[in-house]
């Protein structure tokens, strides 16, 4: 129990020092350019200036990303990534100010301890055990205070980082749609299998030839395989929606590396993780198709705006089987559909175009 | 074009499903059965309506392109009262099944039913003297009917009320006569009267209306 508190306090300390560290450039600039801090007025003025500076700094997305990560890893607040952005902004600003204050206090509070343990003037005199006991007491009190402060910040952060209701609803709606989709399509496939099984039985009972019975069983087996494929597809999509370790658009460069692909992509960093994973899977599948059935170079366009647009264009030999006429396109369309979007593929005059889009 | 079974061909069945694999499977099962002949197939409701002449029983899928099974059942009930429609569904919980029953279907079967159940459904629907799978009808009524708190007054006599409750449990006229200690002819008269009072086409429709109007509550002995 005590060990757990100790770990929690240390994590909090790290969290607060991190907030302070982000404001170090301000302190440096202040010291160099404006005012020494060897007076109380100087310190107070710096502290006051740090507040607007902190909230200005929190406007940068990368700062908020760091903040979300820190809240999750060091305060143990789940869902910081899906929080409403205003809440995260306020938390970031407050964290920077409190962190800077804490860090400054930590520095000044340890000075007496340094003097005390070192050879300089001593604040507490007496035998070594007594002095050590004093040091331990100060450290424990400091950690206890840090722990309590961490508790307060975590409680506040939990309120600020309430998951975005709209986003949560949207995710639920998608999961629901997928479940219904799976229920319907798999239900249908299983019905076909069951009708075919009953038909095979009927053939057997009515004295059908081995050939006829075996034909009926072949049909049944084919239906079962198709249902299995369908299930695999649906579970694959479910994984896209859930996976935390799946590849996303950030790995797009790796995907096309070494291939004859002309990639024109907007900045993908702002794209929500789920959409990014689905987009990656669609492009991966489209690229596989294009490589398998097409010829020549492939052009990929990834545009971000109010909606996300993926376009893959390549040449194919009009005489051959048209690329993307198989079940692959159906799966891709299903993926896009899960995000409320559409996917079209069309081949004309030897050029195959795959285009997916959905609202962001 | 004559309706009703012709000697030698037995019950004349029309298969309606947009999936050819389902139609082929059913055809194999029905062709192997005595007294039942598949005389036509249709891939959607519109084709079903066009091919329903001279048919005794229609096996009707619900979700189909062009015209769905629900609408096709409505049309067939209106234009061909002699044709008995059995709705075939993947899921018993499907709300469309209850709608089809209200629209005049003689009953419903699950696509996953064993052959014996499918054949029984066709024979019962064709004979139309008892209710198809009363327990299952009670279950879907429980899910989808919205009975009022108090039964609508359709002016049923206490005797007719008793007869209706037994109809909902799937009892035949002869069984009801035995239950109530009256003659089969008397029960037949009661059934005729209560069909009139409820405005029902047949006993299945009477039971569907009985659930809808709150005369019978799903699960009450069904």
XYZ file of C-alpha atoms in Angstrom:
582
model
C 0.000 0.000 0.000
C 2.692 2.439 1.031
C 4.753 1.331 -1.934
C 1.826 2.055 -4.251
C 1.418 5.532 -2.769
C 5.135 6.114 -3.221
C 4.963 5.129 -6.880
C 1.891 7.290 -7.384
C 3.624 10.263 -5.738
C 6.697 9.803 -7.917
C 4.568 9.667 -11.022
C 2.787 12.842 -9.966
C 6.128 14.498 -9.337
C 7.235 13.536 -12.835
C 3.954 14.844 -14.244
C 4.355 18.202 -12.512
C 8.037 18.584 -13.364
C 7.149 17.870 -16.991
C 4.694 20.785 -16.903
C 7.426 22.977 -15.440
C 9.950 21.820 -18.045
C 7.751 23.066 -20.865
C 7.968 26.554 -19.363
C 11.777 26.537 -18.963
C 12.300 28.543 -22.199
C 10.146 31.318 -20.748
C 12.143 31.357 -17.519
C 15.400 31.470 -19.474
C 14.185 34.347 -21.625
C 12.951 36.151 -18.543
C 16.257 35.833 -16.754
C 18.278 36.949 -19.767
C 16.156 39.798 -20.978
C 13.890 41.225 -18.375
C 14.243 40.814 -14.691
C 16.394 38.991 -12.210
C 14.487 36.679 -9.921
C 16.547 37.215 -6.831
C 13.765 39.300 -5.317
C 10.265 38.370 -4.294
C 8.818 40.918 -6.771
C 10.829 39.406 -9.585
C 9.594 35.921 -8.763
C 5.987 37.055 -8.472
C 6.116 38.921 -11.780
C 7.588 35.852 -13.522
C 4.868 33.691 -12.020
C 2.148 36.053 -13.257
C 3.638 36.185 -16.746
C 3.853 32.402 -16.887
C 0.054 32.091 -16.747
C -0.815 33.675 -20.128
C 2.326 32.084 -21.570
C 1.174 28.637 -20.443
C -2.285 29.035 -21.955
C -0.761 30.367 -25.175
C 1.555 27.361 -25.318
C -1.399 25.027 -24.797
C -2.879 26.294 -28.068
C -0.335 24.204 -29.976
C -1.685 20.763 -30.871
C 1.634 19.055 -30.137
C 1.547 20.422 -26.588
C -1.969 19.053 -26.095
C -0.857 15.700 -27.506
C 1.957 15.586 -24.961
C -0.537 16.577 -22.285
C -2.951 13.799 -23.247
C -0.119 11.292 -23.181
C 1.143 12.563 -19.821
C -2.342 12.466 -18.301
C -2.766 8.896 -19.463
C 0.656 7.567 -18.517
C 1.371 9.528 -15.347
C -2.069 10.286 -13.913
C -3.634 7.074 -15.204
C -6.569 8.836 -16.831
C -8.009 6.634 -19.513
C -9.732 8.222 -22.474
C -7.556 11.346 -22.544
C -7.190 10.783 -26.296
C -10.921 10.921 -26.947
C -11.621 13.873 -24.667
C -13.307 17.077 -25.690
C -10.640 19.476 -26.933
C -11.651 22.414 -24.669
C -11.217 20.261 -21.589
C -7.784 19.154 -22.724
C -6.814 22.773 -23.444
C -7.784 23.939 -19.947
C -6.013 20.991 -18.340
C -2.877 21.728 -20.382
C -2.771 25.375 -19.327
C -3.429 24.628 -15.668
C -0.898 21.794 -15.696
C 1.834 24.052 -17.090
C 1.243 26.739 -14.454
C 0.981 24.348 -11.504
C 3.911 22.328 -12.842
C 6.117 25.416 -13.083
C 5.138 26.530 -9.590
C 5.800 23.055 -8.220
C 9.142 22.782 -9.967
C 10.272 26.139 -8.612
C 9.191 25.159 -5.115
C 10.988 21.820 -5.464
C 14.202 23.578 -6.415
C 14.035 26.017 -3.539
C 12.865 23.474 -1.006
C 15.747 21.156 -1.764
C 18.331 23.868 -1.164
C 18.098 23.648 2.604
C 18.373 19.890 2.296
C 21.505 20.215 0.208
C 23.062 22.590 2.678
C 22.010 20.335 5.467
C 23.574 17.216 4.064
C 26.617 18.937 2.678
C 29.506 20.525 4.497
C 28.085 24.041 4.580
C 26.024 25.630 7.292
C 23.612 23.276 8.922
C 19.956 23.919 9.549
C 19.677 21.066 12.023
C 22.585 20.197 14.161
C 23.102 16.995 16.099
C 24.214 13.442 15.511
C 23.967 11.935 12.026
C 20.988 9.589 12.762
C 18.928 12.574 13.900
C 19.831 14.520 10.798
C 19.007 11.542 8.592
C 15.662 11.125 10.327
C 14.957 14.772 9.624
C 15.850 14.307 5.965
C 13.555 11.296 5.657
C 10.743 13.199 7.368
C 11.071 16.124 4.956
C 11.125 13.771 1.958
C 8.087 11.812 3.178
C 6.131 15.002 3.871
C 7.058 16.322 0.433
C 5.954 13.108 -1.275
C 2.730 13.041 0.734
C 1.983 16.590 -0.324
C 2.803 15.700 -3.948
C 0.556 12.650 -3.743
C -2.339 14.733 -2.398
C -1.796 17.389 -5.062
C -1.740 14.643 -7.710
C -5.044 13.350 -6.400
C -6.614 16.796 -6.716
C -5.243 17.284 -10.240
C -6.383 13.816 -11.320
C -9.881 14.473 -9.981
C -10.037 17.781 -11.836
C -8.564 16.231 -14.980
C -11.194 13.480 -14.945
C -13.877 16.151 -14.967
C -12.165 18.119 -17.710
C -11.383 15.093 -19.855
C -14.863 13.699 -20.022
C -15.037 11.654 -23.169
C -16.592 13.509 -26.025
C -20.203 12.372 -25.905
C -20.705 12.854 -29.613
C -17.662 10.810 -30.475
C -18.575 8.055 -28.054
C -22.071 7.891 -29.521
C -20.663 7.792 -33.006
C -18.373 4.885 -32.102
C -21.278 3.014 -30.528
C -23.438 3.648 -33.570
C -20.748 2.240 -35.830
C -20.305 -0.829 -33.702
C -24.059 -1.294 -33.669
C -24.292 -0.980 -37.445
C -21.510 -3.504 -37.869
C -23.163 -5.920 -35.459
C -26.444 -5.618 -37.350
C -24.653 -6.016 -40.652
C -22.860 -9.112 -39.388
C -26.063 -10.509 -37.889
C -27.983 -10.059 -41.132
C -25.379 -11.236 -43.584
C -24.154 -14.154 -41.528
C -27.739 -15.054 -40.663
C -28.559 -15.174 -44.341
C -25.497 -17.271 -45.188
C -26.266 -19.725 -42.409
C -29.858 -19.976 -43.635
C -28.615 -20.873 -47.105
C -26.325 -23.505 -45.592
C -29.155 -24.948 -43.550
C -31.533 -25.055 -46.556
C -28.811 -26.771 -48.589
C -28.196 -29.288 -45.812
C -31.903 -30.090 -45.665
C -31.915 -30.436 -49.458
C -28.950 -32.840 -49.352
C -30.814 -34.894 -46.750
C -33.889 -34.944 -48.974
C -31.785 -36.180 -51.901
C -30.333 -38.945 -49.745
C -33.722 -40.031 -48.352
C -35.425 -40.067 -51.714
C -32.792 -42.460 -53.030
C -30.809 -39.933 -55.038
C -27.662 -41.047 -56.804
C -24.301 -40.586 -55.114
C -23.552 -37.989 -57.732
C -26.651 -35.913 -56.902
C -26.046 -36.105 -53.146
C -22.404 -35.242 -53.556
C -23.355 -32.281 -55.761
C -25.691 -30.982 -53.052
C -22.948 -31.339 -50.447
C -20.500 -29.477 -52.702
C -22.907 -26.546 -52.860
C -23.273 -26.656 -49.103
C -19.515 -26.657 -48.568
C -19.107 -23.708 -50.958
C -21.724 -21.724 -49.029
C -19.992 -22.518 -45.740
C -16.681 -21.282 -47.144
C -18.301 -18.089 -48.403
C -19.838 -17.505 -44.981
C -16.433 -18.044 -43.398
C -14.899 -15.427 -45.706
C -17.654 -13.026 -44.838
C -17.059 -13.561 -41.133
C -13.326 -13.018 -41.581
C -14.007 -9.751 -43.407
C -16.394 -8.504 -40.749
C -14.022 -9.405 -37.928
C -11.206 -7.683 -39.831
C -13.244 -4.493 -39.963
C -14.078 -4.818 -36.285
C -10.355 -5.027 -35.613
C -9.754 -1.842 -37.620
C -12.226 -0.038 -35.413
C -10.664 -1.350 -32.216
C -7.016 -2.159 -32.699
C -4.624 0.088 -30.856
C -1.568 -1.407 -32.525
C -2.831 -1.531 -36.112
C -0.961 0.358 -38.785
C -2.372 3.690 -39.825
C -1.720 6.445 -42.359
C 1.517 7.343 -40.588
C 2.938 4.126 -42.101
C 1.762 5.005 -45.600
C 5.287 5.936 -46.686
C 6.513 2.467 -45.706
C 3.647 0.855 -47.599
C 4.556 2.429 -50.929
C 8.315 2.400 -50.363
C 10.126 0.910 -53.361
C 6.993 0.738 -55.498
C 6.199 2.745 -58.607
C 3.721 4.867 -56.706
C 3.232 8.587 -56.931
C 1.888 9.549 -53.519
C 0.391 12.969 -52.903
C -0.817 13.173 -49.319
C -1.943 16.012 -47.074
C -0.844 16.144 -43.455
C -2.322 13.015 -41.859
C -1.550 13.867 -38.260
C -4.925 15.379 -37.425
C -6.903 12.351 -38.626
C -8.579 10.413 -35.806
C -6.888 7.079 -35.117
C -9.816 4.908 -36.151
C -10.288 6.674 -39.494
C -6.559 6.566 -40.074
C -6.463 2.787 -39.602
C -9.434 2.205 -41.898
C -7.920 4.496 -44.553
C -4.639 2.618 -44.340
C -6.392 -0.737 -44.769
C -8.344 0.510 -47.787
C -5.220 1.862 -49.454
C -3.323 -1.329 -48.630
C -6.043 -3.444 -50.214
C -6.419 -1.126 -53.211
C -2.678 -1.156 -53.759
C -2.577 -4.956 -53.588
C -5.354 -5.106 -56.186
C -3.611 -2.594 -58.421
C -0.327 -4.484 -58.253
C -2.022 -7.795 -58.924
C -4.221 -6.763 -61.835
C -2.879 -3.471 -63.110
C 0.122 -2.370 -65.094
C 2.403 0.633 -64.916
C 2.534 3.278 -62.242
C -0.001 3.921 -59.530
C -1.124 7.344 -58.348
C -2.464 7.786 -54.836
C -4.066 10.979 -53.592
C -4.947 11.499 -49.959
C -6.783 14.742 -49.276
C -7.949 15.984 -45.897
C -10.620 18.611 -45.550
C -14.136 18.511 -44.210
C -14.045 14.998 -45.578
C -11.277 12.529 -46.062
C -10.678 11.542 -49.671
C -8.643 8.577 -50.870
C -8.095 8.074 -54.565
C -6.045 5.377 -56.226
C -5.594 5.441 -59.995
C -3.740 2.931 -62.149
C -3.686 1.481 -65.643
C -4.903 -1.963 -66.440
C -5.161 -4.083 -69.537
C -8.795 -3.759 -70.680
C -8.650 -7.317 -72.038
C -7.939 -8.850 -68.653
C -10.238 -9.324 -65.708
C -11.118 -5.931 -64.374
C -9.263 -5.123 -61.207
C -11.428 -4.912 -58.134
C -14.341 -6.895 -59.423
C -13.977 -9.430 -56.634
C -15.006 -9.419 -53.029
C -12.121 -7.103 -52.122
C -14.001 -4.011 -53.258
C -17.058 -5.092 -51.281
C -14.930 -5.305 -48.139
C -13.371 -1.925 -48.820
C -16.801 -0.399 -49.404
C -17.960 -1.908 -46.149
C -15.021 -0.358 -44.328
C -15.806 3.075 -45.811
C -19.474 2.537 -45.023
C -18.656 1.935 -41.359
C -17.332 5.496 -41.225
C -20.424 6.889 -42.886
C -18.743 7.206 -46.273
C -18.772 5.667 -49.708
C -16.375 3.816 -51.965
C -16.598 3.633 -55.721
C -14.436 1.787 -58.149
C -14.686 2.128 -61.868
C -12.657 1.087 -64.839
C -12.824 2.931 -68.129
C -10.504 2.973 -71.113
C -7.794 1.071 -69.353
C -7.750 3.284 -66.273
C -9.023 1.974 -62.978
C -10.032 4.467 -60.293
C -10.775 3.622 -56.697
C -12.228 6.441 -54.662
C -13.291 6.448 -51.030
C -14.548 9.361 -48.980
C -16.160 9.962 -45.635
C -16.881 12.927 -43.380
C -14.201 13.624 -40.776
C -56.905 -20.983 -65.004
C -58.349 -23.102 -62.191
C -57.362 -22.797 -58.557
C -57.109 -25.562 -56.044
C -55.179 -28.768 -56.261
C -55.539 -30.958 -59.292
C -55.384 -34.706 -58.720
C -51.908 -36.105 -59.089
C -50.053 -32.870 -58.498
C -50.987 -32.335 -54.853
C -50.438 -28.945 -53.231
C -49.148 -26.503 -55.838
C -46.364 -24.346 -54.427
C -44.717 -21.127 -55.598
C -41.189 -20.446 -54.243
C -40.255 -16.778 -53.811
C -36.712 -15.828 -52.805
C -34.086 -13.598 -54.384
C -31.395 -16.166 -53.601
C -31.348 -18.928 -56.220
C -29.513 -21.255 -53.801
C -32.459 -21.090 -51.370
C -34.997 -21.766 -54.146
C -32.946 -24.699 -55.430
C -32.672 -26.169 -51.933
C -36.397 -25.847 -51.242
C -37.256 -27.307 -54.607
C -35.166 -30.392 -53.858
C -36.873 -30.816 -50.475
C -40.412 -30.278 -51.790
C -39.938 -32.413 -54.886
C -38.949 -35.313 -52.648
C -42.142 -34.932 -50.590
C -45.389 -36.676 -51.450
C -48.395 -34.550 -52.317
C -46.479 -31.309 -52.913
C -45.337 -29.945 -56.263
C -43.297 -26.842 -56.943
C -44.932 -25.317 -59.991
C -43.173 -21.967 -60.168
C -40.364 -19.823 -58.752
C -40.010 -16.065 -58.410
C -37.031 -13.886 -57.472
C -39.054 -10.990 -56.035
C -42.535 -9.935 -54.979
C -43.577 -8.561 -58.357
C -42.789 -11.856 -60.092
C -44.612 -13.682 -57.304
C -47.795 -11.688 -57.940
C -47.516 -12.364 -61.661
C -47.056 -16.115 -61.145
C -49.587 -16.718 -58.361
C -52.436 -17.914 -60.596
C -53.460 -21.474 -59.743
C -51.104 -21.616 -56.773
C -52.180 -23.094 -53.437
C -49.308 -22.071 -51.178
C -46.631 -19.404 -51.593
C -43.334 -19.641 -49.674
C -42.422 -15.966 -49.450
C -39.072 -14.456 -48.453
C -39.382 -11.004 -46.866
C -36.402 -8.933 -47.971
C -36.214 -8.887 -51.764
C -35.468 -6.335 -54.462
C -38.167 -4.701 -56.629
C -41.075 -5.620 -54.329
C -40.561 -7.085 -50.859
C -42.425 -10.037 -49.410
C -44.489 -7.925 -47.053
C -46.013 -5.843 -49.837
C -46.441 -8.903 -52.073
C -48.323 -10.666 -49.237
C -50.625 -7.650 -48.919
C -51.369 -7.692 -52.642
C -51.898 -11.464 -52.787
C -54.255 -11.388 -49.797
C -56.344 -8.776 -51.536
C -56.305 -10.104 -55.086
C -56.094 -13.865 -54.567
C -57.851 -14.864 -51.355
C -57.508 -18.571 -52.230
C -53.701 -18.374 -52.165
C -52.148 -19.084 -48.772
C -48.914 -17.267 -48.106
C -46.267 -18.555 -45.704
C -43.640 -15.977 -44.856
C -40.108 -17.344 -44.580
C -37.721 -15.510 -42.330
C -34.117 -15.753 -41.208
C -34.918 -14.449 -37.741
C -38.041 -15.027 -35.703
C -37.494 -11.618 -34.076
C -37.893 -9.852 -37.416
C -40.565 -7.183 -36.992
C -41.586 -7.701 -40.623
C -42.919 -11.172 -39.745
C -45.628 -9.756 -37.507
C -46.448 -7.135 -40.132
C -46.825 -9.924 -42.695
C -49.123 -11.823 -40.342
C -51.258 -8.694 -39.980
C -51.186 -8.291 -43.739
C -52.733 -11.728 -44.171
C -49.977 -14.334 -44.164
C -51.181 -17.781 -43.115
C -48.080 -18.319 -41.026
C -44.335 -18.170 -41.010
C -41.415 -20.571 -40.937
C -37.752 -20.056 -40.254
C -35.349 -20.651 -43.107
C -33.374 -22.933 -40.837
C -36.364 -25.204 -40.204
C -35.910 -28.916 -40.740
C -37.647 -30.401 -43.772
C -40.466 -31.948 -41.724
C -41.407 -28.551 -40.298
C -41.440 -26.912 -43.725
C -43.679 -29.641 -45.136
C -45.983 -29.497 -42.094
C -46.281 -25.735 -42.526
C -47.287 -26.102 -46.177
C -49.870 -28.804 -45.371
C -51.401 -26.934 -42.437
C -51.545 -23.667 -44.357
C -53.195 -25.434 -47.256
C -55.765 -27.237 -45.092
C -56.327 -23.950 -43.197
C -58.307 -25.629 -40.420
C -55.811 -25.006 -37.642
C -53.200 -22.479 -36.653
C -49.605 -22.781 -37.817
C -47.123 -23.039 -34.896
C -49.287 -21.287 -32.269
C -46.466 -21.015 -29.716
C -44.164 -19.245 -32.176
C -47.006 -16.920 -33.174
C -47.494 -16.092 -29.491
C -43.780 -15.283 -29.169
C -43.686 -12.855 -32.074
C -46.986 -11.327 -30.908
C -45.319 -10.712 -27.542
C -42.484 -8.891 -29.294
C -44.371 -6.858 -31.828
C -48.090 -6.505 -31.094
C -49.171 -3.444 -29.140
C -52.368 -4.525 -27.435
C -54.398 -1.868 -25.602
C -54.723 -2.204 -21.835
C -58.412 -3.139 -22.171
C -59.693 -5.363 -24.939
C -61.580 -3.554 -27.660
C -65.251 -4.388 -27.528
C -65.916 -6.345 -30.678
C -69.140 -7.631 -29.155
C -67.971 -11.216 -28.679
C -70.222 -13.407 -26.557
C -68.555 -15.207 -23.618
C -68.677 -18.438 -25.646
C -67.052 -16.860 -28.694
C -64.428 -15.396 -26.379
C -63.629 -18.899 -25.093
C -63.461 -20.256 -28.628
C -61.090 -17.443 -29.681
C -58.726 -18.153 -26.776
C -58.598 -21.815 -27.807
C -57.988 -20.862 -31.435
C -54.978 -18.874 -30.268
C -53.634 -21.991 -28.555
C -53.817 -23.799 -31.888
C -56.792 -26.047 -31.078
C -58.788 -27.439 -33.989
C -62.571 -27.216 -34.214
C -62.969 -30.822 -33.093
C -60.674 -30.271 -30.106
C -62.539 -27.124 -29.099
C -65.834 -29.019 -29.339
C -64.393 -31.619 -26.968
C -63.073 -28.930 -24.574
C -66.405 -27.140 -24.357
C -68.610 -30.216 -24.520
C -70.523 -29.026 -27.575
C -70.920 -30.307 -31.108
C -68.391 -29.597 -33.852
C -71.066 -27.809 -35.884
C -71.715 -25.420 -32.973
C -67.999 -24.571 -32.780
C -67.965 -23.975 -36.513
C -70.848 -21.513 -36.101
C -69.046 -19.737 -33.242
C -65.852 -19.476 -35.318
C -67.845 -18.101 -38.261
C -69.519 -15.523 -36.017
C -66.331 -14.349 -34.350
C -64.552 -14.055 -37.692
C -67.398 -11.786 -38.804
C -67.315 -9.704 -35.644
C -63.519 -9.263 -35.785
C -63.551 -8.696 -39.538
C -61.027 -11.517 -39.937
C -60.377 -13.435 -43.148
C -59.557 -16.746 -41.503
C -58.686 -18.221 -38.141
C -55.016 -17.224 -38.342
C -56.021 -13.645 -39.018
C -58.546 -13.849 -36.160
C -55.790 -14.893 -33.763
C -53.467 -12.120 -35.000
C -56.289 -9.619 -34.423
C -57.023 -11.169 -31.027
C -53.443 -10.414 -29.989
C -53.611 -6.923 -31.475
C -56.917 -6.077 -29.791
C -55.897 -7.478 -26.425
C -58.336 -10.406 -26.313
C -55.463 -12.766 -25.937
C -52.232 -11.871 -24.257
C -49.050 -13.425 -25.583
C -47.813 -16.110 -23.240
C -51.246 -16.683 -21.711
C -51.384 -20.427 -22.211
C -50.307 -20.235 -25.837
